[in-house]
Amino acid sequence: MTETGSSFSATQSYTLAIDGMGGDGGPEVVVAGLAIAADRHPSARILLIGDENRLRALLAQYPQAVAICTVRPAGSAISMEMKPTAALRVRDSSLRLSMDAVSNGEAMGVVSAGNSGAMLALAKIVIKTLPGISRPAMAAISPTTKGNVVMLDLGANVACDWRNLVEFAVMGEAFAKAVLGLPAPTIGLLNVGSEELKGDERLRQAAEVLRGSPLARQFHGFVEGHDITAGTTDVVVTDGFTGNVALKTGEGALKMAFTLLRQVFSSGLLGRIGYLLVRPGLERMKEWLDPRRYNGAVFVGLNGVVVKSHGGTDAEGFASAVDVAIDMVTHDFNAGIRDQLARMGSLTASRFSNEKESTQAVSAS
């Protein structure tokens, strides 16, 4: 397999491997996004993987992208409809080769706008989880009235136990430090109420562990749904089922709000006059809430940086996903997780061991 584009050597290390064929917009959106990213990160080195002829033709339109990209051919691409089990068998796909580049140390991270199920499956098999992490989680940034919040899990794990939630808190704290630049991000466990006795046993167990852990000073306790957008904490931890429902509900509410505003401001002469008066403020709000600014969900807990761009995003959105990946690489995101896990290891291991012994005793009786 030959490399084309900028010069290449077998020992060259890339900042990111990019799946050039993923997403609804395909290579056109990916390459245009890399052109934007090149202006922001001129020192980055990108291994762009996919259909060589298409990628080279597109790169010719963006000299700034050519300067940071090396093209590697791939024999196939994973479709958005392909099942994860089928994707695992396609060893020459652009997504698989991107994962391979991270696994073998050639690249520090991977970004794809492709099939999320296939991406998670390949990441777990090829890149594998960090020692001490039982399950990777999907994390993303969302806007709040105070700034931004990191939320996880957003769909990778539908059912979780207390240990998973504690691990998510560790990973979310490291993510907020790396991407949001917060020195000591606060953490909340999403629950049906803020009182200590609310929620099921797994939530109460996770809260108890966090209160006795090195993260105790940053642990706020239980938070409710309205606390997410209020910015009560910097990190919100929950299981994948609840997190995905909360995320989609928030997206739907935002779309409804903008739809209602358009109806109000187009309802008549007074509405149009009102729009002209508030237009500057609305434009600022629209810019702040632009989903492209928050594009780039991250599979945390893996032996490498893995960022999932929204499949339907545009070039600006894809560039934002690249921004997230580069921030995580630059700030050595996984080192933060490893350090925190080492500090918490004996605490969680002891509780997990006691829990297993109790379960075995009950079974024996």
CSV table of C-alpha atoms in Angstrom, one decimal:
chain,number,residue,atom,x,y,z
A,1,MET,CA,0.0,0.0,0.0
A,2,THR,CA,1.5,3.3,-1.0
A,3,GLU,CA,1.2,6.7,0.6
A,4,THR,CA,0.4,9.8,-1.6
A,5,GLY,CA,0.3,13.5,-0.8
A,6,SER,CA,3.0,14.8,1.6
A,7,SER,CA,6.1,12.8,2.2
A,8,PHE,CA,5.9,9.7,4.3
A,9,SER,CA,8.2,7.4,6.3
A,10,ALA,CA,7.5,4.2,8.2
A,11,THR,CA,8.3,6.0,11.5
A,12,GLN,CA,6.2,9.0,10.9
A,13,SER,CA,3.7,9.8,13.6
A,14,TYR,CA,0.3,11.3,12.8
A,15,THR,CA,-1.8,13.5,15.0
A,16,LEU,CA,-5.0,12.0,13.7
A,17,ALA,CA,-6.2,9.3,11.2
A,18,ILE,CA,-9.3,10.5,9.4
A,19,ASP,CA,-11.9,8.2,7.8
A,20,GLY,CA,-12.3,10.0,4.5
A,21,MET,CA,-15.4,8.1,3.5
A,22,GLY,CA,-17.8,8.3,6.5
A,23,GLY,CA,-20.9,10.5,6.9
A,24,ASP,CA,-23.9,11.5,4.7
A,25,GLY,CA,-21.8,14.1,2.9
A,26,GLY,CA,-18.9,11.7,2.2
A,27,PRO,CA,-15.4,12.9,1.2
A,28,GLU,CA,-16.6,16.3,0.1
A,29,VAL,CA,-17.5,17.3,3.6
A,30,VAL,CA,-14.5,15.6,5.2
A,31,VAL,CA,-11.9,17.3,3.0
A,32,ALA,CA,-13.6,20.7,3.2
A,33,GLY,CA,-13.7,20.3,7.0
A,34,LEU,CA,-10.0,19.4,7.0
A,35,ALA,CA,-9.3,22.6,5.1
A,36,ILE,CA,-10.9,24.6,7.9
A,37,ALA,CA,-9.0,22.5,10.5
A,38,ALA,CA,-5.7,23.2,8.7
A,39,ASP,CA,-6.1,26.9,9.3
A,40,ARG,CA,-6.7,26.3,13.0
A,41,HIS,CA,-4.0,23.6,13.4
A,42,PRO,CA,-1.3,24.1,10.8
A,43,SER,CA,1.2,21.9,12.7
A,44,ALA,CA,-1.2,18.9,12.7
A,45,ARG,CA,-0.3,15.8,10.7
A,46,ILE,CA,-3.4,14.0,9.2
A,47,LEU,CA,-3.5,10.5,7.7
A,48,LEU,CA,-6.5,10.7,5.4
A,49,ILE,CA,-7.8,7.2,4.5
A,50,GLY,CA,-10.3,6.3,1.7
A,51,ASP,CA,-10.8,6.3,-2.0
A,52,GLU,CA,-7.5,7.7,-3.2
A,53,ASN,CA,-8.7,9.2,-6.5
A,54,ARG,CA,-11.6,11.0,-5.0
A,55,LEU,CA,-9.6,12.3,-2.0
A,56,ARG,CA,-6.7,13.6,-4.2
A,57,ALA,CA,-9.2,15.3,-6.5
A,58,LEU,CA,-10.9,17.0,-3.6
A,59,LEU,CA,-7.6,18.0,-1.9
A,60,ALA,CA,-6.5,19.7,-5.1
A,61,GLN,CA,-9.3,22.3,-4.3
A,62,TYR,CA,-7.9,23.0,-0.8
A,63,PRO,CA,-4.1,23.8,-0.8
A,64,GLN,CA,-4.2,24.4,3.0
A,65,ALA,CA,-5.5,20.8,3.5
A,66,VAL,CA,-2.8,19.4,1.2
A,67,ALA,CA,-0.2,20.9,3.5
A,68,ILE,CA,-1.3,18.7,6.5
A,69,CYS,CA,-2.7,15.6,4.8
A,70,THR,CA,-1.2,12.3,3.6
A,71,VAL,CA,-3.6,10.1,1.7
A,72,ARG,CA,-3.7,6.3,2.3
A,73,PRO,CA,-5.8,4.2,-0.1
A,74,ALA,CA,-8.6,2.0,1.3
A,75,GLY,CA,-10.3,-0.8,-0.5
A,76,SER,CA,-13.8,-0.2,0.7
A,77,ALA,CA,-16.0,1.9,3.0
A,78,ILE,CA,-18.5,1.1,5.8
A,79,SER,CA,-22.0,2.2,4.9
A,80,MET,CA,-24.2,3.9,7.4
A,81,GLU,CA,-26.6,0.9,7.3
A,82,MET,CA,-24.0,-1.9,7.8
A,83,LYS,CA,-24.4,-3.9,11.0
A,84,PRO,CA,-21.4,-3.7,13.4
A,85,THR,CA,-20.9,-7.5,13.1
A,86,ALA,CA,-20.5,-7.2,9.4
A,87,ALA,CA,-18.3,-4.1,9.7
A,88,LEU,CA,-15.8,-6.1,11.8
A,89,ARG,CA,-15.3,-8.5,8.9
A,90,VAL,CA,-14.3,-5.8,6.4
A,91,ARG,CA,-10.6,-5.4,7.1
A,92,ASP,CA,-9.7,-3.0,4.2
A,93,SER,CA,-12.4,-0.3,5.0
A,94,SER,CA,-11.4,3.3,5.5
A,95,LEU,CA,-12.8,3.1,9.1
A,96,ARG,CA,-10.9,-0.1,10.0
A,97,LEU,CA,-7.6,1.2,8.6
A,98,SER,CA,-8.1,4.4,10.6
A,99,MET,CA,-8.6,2.3,13.7
A,100,ASP,CA,-5.5,0.2,12.8
A,101,ALA,CA,-3.4,3.4,12.6
A,102,VAL,CA,-4.3,4.2,16.2
A,103,SER,CA,-3.8,0.7,17.4
A,104,ASN,CA,-0.3,0.4,16.0
A,105,GLY,CA,0.7,3.8,17.3
A,106,GLU,CA,1.0,5.4,13.9
A,107,ALA,CA,-1.7,8.0,14.8
A,108,MET,CA,-2.8,9.4,18.2
A,109,GLY,CA,-6.5,9.5,17.4
A,110,VAL,CA,-9.2,8.9,14.8
A,111,VAL,CA,-12.2,10.9,13.6
A,112,SER,CA,-15.1,9.6,11.5
A,113,ALA,CA,-18.5,10.8,10.6
A,114,GLY,CA,-19.5,7.2,9.7
A,115,ASN,CA,-21.6,4.4,11.2
A,116,SER,CA,-21.5,4.9,15.0
A,117,GLY,CA,-22.4,1.3,15.8
A,118,ALA,CA,-19.6,0.0,13.6
A,119,MET,CA,-17.2,2.6,15.0
A,120,LEU,CA,-17.8,1.6,18.6
A,121,ALA,CA,-17.5,-2.1,17.7
A,122,LEU,CA,-14.2,-1.6,15.8
A,123,ALA,CA,-12.8,0.7,18.5
A,124,LYS,CA,-13.4,-1.9,21.2
A,125,ILE,CA,-11.9,-4.7,19.1
A,126,VAL,CA,-9.0,-2.9,17.5
A,127,ILE,CA,-8.0,-0.1,19.9
A,128,LYS,CA,-9.4,-1.8,23.0
A,129,THR,CA,-10.3,-0.3,26.4
A,130,LEU,CA,-7.9,1.2,28.8
A,131,PRO,CA,-6.8,-1.0,31.7
A,132,GLY,CA,-9.3,-0.5,34.6
A,133,ILE,CA,-12.2,0.5,32.3
A,134,SER,CA,-14.9,-2.1,31.9
A,135,ARG,CA,-16.8,-0.2,29.2
A,136,PRO,CA,-16.2,2.8,27.0
A,137,ALA,CA,-18.8,5.5,27.0
A,138,MET,CA,-19.9,8.2,24.6
A,139,ALA,CA,-19.4,11.8,25.8
A,140,ALA,CA,-20.2,15.1,24.3
A,141,ILE,CA,-20.3,18.8,25.1
A,142,SER,CA,-23.6,20.7,25.3
A,143,PRO,CA,-24.4,24.4,25.9
A,144,THR,CA,-25.7,25.7,29.2
A,145,THR,CA,-26.7,29.1,30.6
A,146,LYS,CA,-23.3,29.2,32.3
A,147,GLY,CA,-21.1,27.8,29.6
A,148,ASN,CA,-20.7,24.2,28.6
A,149,VAL,CA,-21.4,20.8,30.1
A,150,VAL,CA,-19.9,17.4,29.4
A,151,MET,CA,-22.5,14.6,29.4
A,152,LEU,CA,-21.9,10.8,29.4
A,153,ASP,CA,-23.0,8.2,28.6
A,154,LEU,CA,-25.0,9.1,25.5
A,155,GLY,CA,-25.9,5.7,24.1
A,156,ALA,CA,-22.9,3.3,24.2
A,157,ASN,CA,-24.2,1.4,27.3
A,158,VAL,CA,-28.0,1.1,27.7
A,159,ALA,CA,-27.7,-0.6,31.1
A,160,CYS,CA,-25.0,0.3,33.7
A,161,ASP,CA,-24.0,-0.7,37.2
A,162,TRP,CA,-22.5,1.5,39.9
A,163,ARG,CA,-19.0,0.7,38.8
A,164,ASN,CA,-19.7,1.9,35.2
A,165,LEU,CA,-21.1,5.1,36.6
A,166,VAL,CA,-18.0,5.7,38.7
A,167,GLU,CA,-15.8,5.1,35.7
A,168,PHE,CA,-17.9,7.5,33.6
A,169,ALA,CA,-17.3,10.1,36.3
A,170,VAL,CA,-13.5,9.6,36.1
A,171,MET,CA,-13.6,9.8,32.3
A,172,GLY,CA,-15.9,12.8,32.2
A,173,GLU,CA,-13.7,14.7,34.6
A,174,ALA,CA,-10.6,14.1,32.5
A,175,PHE,CA,-12.6,15.1,29.3
A,176,ALA,CA,-13.7,18.4,30.9
A,177,LYS,CA,-10.1,19.1,31.9
A,178,ALA,CA,-8.8,18.4,28.4
A,179,VAL,CA,-11.4,19.9,26.2
A,180,LEU,CA,-13.0,22.6,28.4
A,181,GLY,CA,-9.8,23.5,30.2
A,182,LEU,CA,-11.3,23.3,33.6
A,183,PRO,CA,-8.8,22.6,36.4
A,184,ALA,CA,-11.3,20.9,38.8
A,185,PRO,CA,-14.6,20.2,37.0
A,186,THR,CA,-17.6,19.5,39.2
A,187,ILE,CA,-19.5,16.2,38.7
A,188,GLY,CA,-23.2,15.4,39.1
A,189,LEU,CA,-25.1,12.0,38.9
A,190,LEU,CA,-28.3,12.4,36.9
A,191,ASN,CA,-31.2,11.2,39.1
A,192,VAL,CA,-35.0,11.7,39.6
A,193,GLY,CA,-34.3,14.1,42.5
A,194,SER,CA,-31.4,15.8,44.3
A,195,GLU,CA,-32.0,14.2,47.7
A,196,GLU,CA,-29.6,11.5,48.8
A,197,LEU,CA,-32.2,8.8,49.1
A,198,LYS,CA,-33.6,9.3,45.6
A,199,GLY,CA,-32.9,6.9,42.7
A,200,ASP,CA,-32.1,3.2,42.5
A,201,GLU,CA,-29.4,1.2,44.4
A,202,ARG,CA,-26.8,1.6,41.6
A,203,LEU,CA,-27.0,5.4,41.7
A,204,ARG,CA,-26.7,5.5,45.5
A,205,GLN,CA,-23.8,3.1,45.4
A,206,ALA,CA,-22.0,5.2,42.8
A,207,ALA,CA,-22.6,8.3,44.8
A,208,GLU,CA,-21.3,6.7,48.0
A,209,VAL,CA,-18.1,5.7,46.2
A,210,LEU,CA,-17.5,9.1,44.7
A,211,ARG,CA,-18.1,10.8,48.0
A,212,GLY,CA,-15.3,8.7,49.5
A,213,SER,CA,-13.0,9.0,46.5
A,214,PRO,CA,-10.3,11.5,45.4
A,215,LEU,CA,-13.0,13.2,43.4
A,216,ALA,CA,-15.1,13.9,46.6
A,217,ARG,CA,-14.5,17.7,46.5
A,218,GLN,CA,-15.6,17.9,42.9
A,219,PHE,CA,-18.7,15.6,43.4
A,220,HIS,CA,-21.8,17.8,43.6
A,221,GLY,CA,-24.2,14.9,44.3
A,222,PHE,CA,-27.4,14.1,42.4
A,223,VAL,CA,-28.7,16.5,39.7
A,224,GLU,CA,-32.0,16.5,37.8
A,225,GLY,CA,-32.9,17.1,34.2
A,226,HIS,CA,-33.2,20.9,34.5
A,227,ASP,CA,-29.7,21.0,36.0
A,228,ILE,CA,-28.1,20.0,32.7
A,229,THR,CA,-29.0,23.2,30.8
A,230,ALA,CA,-28.7,25.3,34.0
A,231,GLY,CA,-25.0,24.3,34.2
A,232,THR,CA,-25.3,23.2,37.8
A,233,THR,CA,-22.2,20.9,37.3
A,234,ASP,CA,-19.5,20.7,34.6
A,235,VAL,CA,-20.0,17.0,34.1
A,236,VAL,CA,-23.3,15.0,34.1
A,237,VAL,CA,-23.0,11.3,34.5
A,238,THR,CA,-25.8,8.8,33.6
A,239,ASP,CA,-26.4,5.5,31.8
A,240,GLY,CA,-26.6,5.4,28.0
A,241,PHE,CA,-30.3,5.0,27.8
A,242,THR,CA,-31.2,8.0,30.0
A,243,GLY,CA,-28.4,10.1,28.5
A,244,ASN,CA,-29.5,9.5,24.9
A,245,VAL,CA,-33.1,10.3,25.7
A,246,ALA,CA,-32.0,13.5,27.5
A,247,LEU,CA,-29.8,14.5,24.6
A,248,LYS,CA,-32.5,13.9,21.9
A,249,THR,CA,-35.2,15.6,24.1
A,250,GLY,CA,-32.9,18.7,24.4
A,251,GLU,CA,-32.3,18.8,20.7
A,252,GLY,CA,-36.0,18.5,20.0
A,253,ALA,CA,-36.9,21.3,22.4
A,254,LEU,CA,-34.3,23.6,20.8
A,255,LYS,CA,-35.8,22.9,17.3
A,256,MET,CA,-39.3,23.5,18.6
A,257,ALA,CA,-38.2,26.8,20.2
A,258,PHE,CA,-36.7,28.1,17.0
A,259,THR,CA,-39.8,27.0,15.0
A,260,LEU,CA,-42.1,28.8,17.4
A,261,LEU,CA,-40.0,31.9,17.1
A,262,ARG,CA,-40.1,31.9,13.3
A,263,GLN,CA,-43.9,31.5,13.5
A,264,VAL,CA,-44.2,34.5,15.9
A,265,PHE,CA,-42.0,36.8,13.9
A,266,SER,CA,-43.6,35.9,10.6
A,267,SER,CA,-47.2,36.2,11.9
A,268,GLY,CA,-47.8,39.8,10.8
A,269,LEU,CA,-46.5,43.3,10.6
A,270,LEU,CA,-45.9,43.6,14.4
A,271,GLY,CA,-44.1,40.3,14.4
A,272,ARG,CA,-41.8,41.4,11.6
A,273,ILE,CA,-41.1,44.7,13.4
A,274,GLY,CA,-40.4,42.8,16.6
A,275,TYR,CA,-37.9,40.6,14.7
A,276,LEU,CA,-36.0,43.6,13.4
A,277,LEU,CA,-35.7,44.9,16.9
A,278,VAL,CA,-34.4,41.7,18.5
A,279,ARG,CA,-32.5,40.3,15.5
A,280,PRO,CA,-29.0,41.1,16.8
A,281,GLY,CA,-29.7,39.2,20.0
A,282,LEU,CA,-31.3,36.3,18.1
A,283,GLU,CA,-28.3,36.0,15.8
A,284,ARG,CA,-26.0,35.8,18.8
A,285,MET,CA,-28.2,33.2,20.4
A,286,LYS,CA,-28.3,31.2,17.2
A,287,GLU,CA,-24.5,31.3,16.9
A,288,TRP,CA,-24.1,30.2,20.5
A,289,LEU,CA,-26.5,27.3,20.1
A,290,ASP,CA,-25.3,26.3,16.7
A,291,PRO,CA,-25.0,22.4,16.9
A,292,ARG,CA,-21.9,22.5,14.7
A,293,ARG,CA,-20.0,24.1,17.5
A,294,TYR,CA,-20.6,21.1,19.7
A,295,ASN,CA,-20.1,18.4,17.0
A,296,GLY,CA,-17.8,15.6,18.0
A,297,ALA,CA,-19.0,12.9,20.4
A,298,VAL,CA,-16.1,11.0,22.0
A,299,PHE,CA,-15.8,7.4,22.8
A,300,VAL,CA,-13.9,7.7,26.1
A,301,GLY,CA,-12.1,4.8,27.9
A,302,LEU,CA,-10.2,3.5,24.9
A,303,ASN,CA,-6.5,3.2,24.2
A,304,GLY,CA,-6.6,6.1,21.9
A,305,VAL,CA,-8.7,9.2,21.0
A,306,VAL,CA,-11.8,8.2,19.1
A,307,VAL,CA,-14.2,11.0,18.0
A,308,LYS,CA,-17.5,10.5,16.2
A,309,SER,CA,-18.7,13.4,14.1
A,310,HIS,CA,-22.4,13.7,13.4
A,311,GLY,CA,-23.1,12.0,10.0
A,312,GLY,CA,-25.2,14.8,8.7
A,313,THR,CA,-22.8,17.7,9.6
A,314,ASP,CA,-21.2,20.1,7.2
A,315,ALA,CA,-17.6,21.1,6.8
A,316,GLU,CA,-17.7,23.5,9.8
A,317,GLY,CA,-19.1,20.8,12.0
A,318,PHE,CA,-16.5,18.2,10.9
A,319,ALA,CA,-13.8,20.7,11.6
A,320,SER,CA,-15.2,21.1,15.2
A,321,ALA,CA,-14.9,17.3,15.6
A,322,VAL,CA,-11.3,17.6,14.5
A,323,ASP,CA,-10.8,20.4,17.1
A,324,VAL,CA,-12.1,18.1,19.9
A,325,ALA,CA,-9.8,15.3,18.8
A,326,ILE,CA,-6.7,17.6,18.7
A,327,ASP,CA,-7.5,19.1,22.1
A,328,MET,CA,-7.7,15.6,23.6
A,329,VAL,CA,-4.4,14.6,21.9
A,330,THR,CA,-2.7,17.8,22.9
A,331,HIS,CA,-3.7,17.5,26.5
A,332,ASP,CA,-3.0,13.8,26.8
A,333,PHE,CA,-6.5,13.0,27.8
A,334,ASN,CA,-5.9,9.3,28.5
A,335,ALA,CA,-3.1,10.1,30.9
A,336,GLY,CA,-5.6,11.9,33.1
A,337,ILE,CA,-7.9,8.9,33.1
A,338,ARG,CA,-5.0,6.5,34.0
A,339,ASP,CA,-3.8,8.8,36.8
A,340,GLN,CA,-7.3,9.1,38.4
A,341,LEU,CA,-8.0,5.4,38.0
A,342,ALA,CA,-4.8,4.6,39.8
A,343,ARG,CA,-5.8,6.9,42.7
A,344,MET,CA,-9.3,5.3,42.9
A,345,GLY,CA,-8.3,1.7,42.1
A,346,SER,CA,-8.1,0.3,45.6
A,347,LEU,CA,-11.4,2.0,46.6
A,348,THR,CA,-13.5,0.6,43.7
A,349,ALA,CA,-11.7,-2.8,43.7
A,350,SER,CA,-12.4,-3.2,47.5
A,351,ARG,CA,-16.1,-2.4,47.1
A,352,PHE,CA,-16.5,-4.5,44.0
A,353,SER,CA,-14.8,-7.5,45.8
A,354,ASN,CA,-17.1,-7.1,48.8
A,355,GLU,CA,-20.1,-6.9,46.5
A,356,LYS,CA,-19.1,-10.2,44.8
A,357,GLU,CA,-18.5,-11.9,48.1
A,358,SER,CA,-22.0,-10.8,49.3
A,359,THR,CA,-23.6,-12.1,46.2
A,360,GLN,CA,-21.8,-15.4,46.4
A,361,ALA,CA,-22.8,-15.8,50.1
A,362,VAL,CA,-26.5,-15.1,49.2
A,363,SER,CA,-26.3,-17.7,46.3
A,364,ALA,CA,-24.7,-20.3,48.6
A,365,SER,CA,-27.4,-19.9,51.2
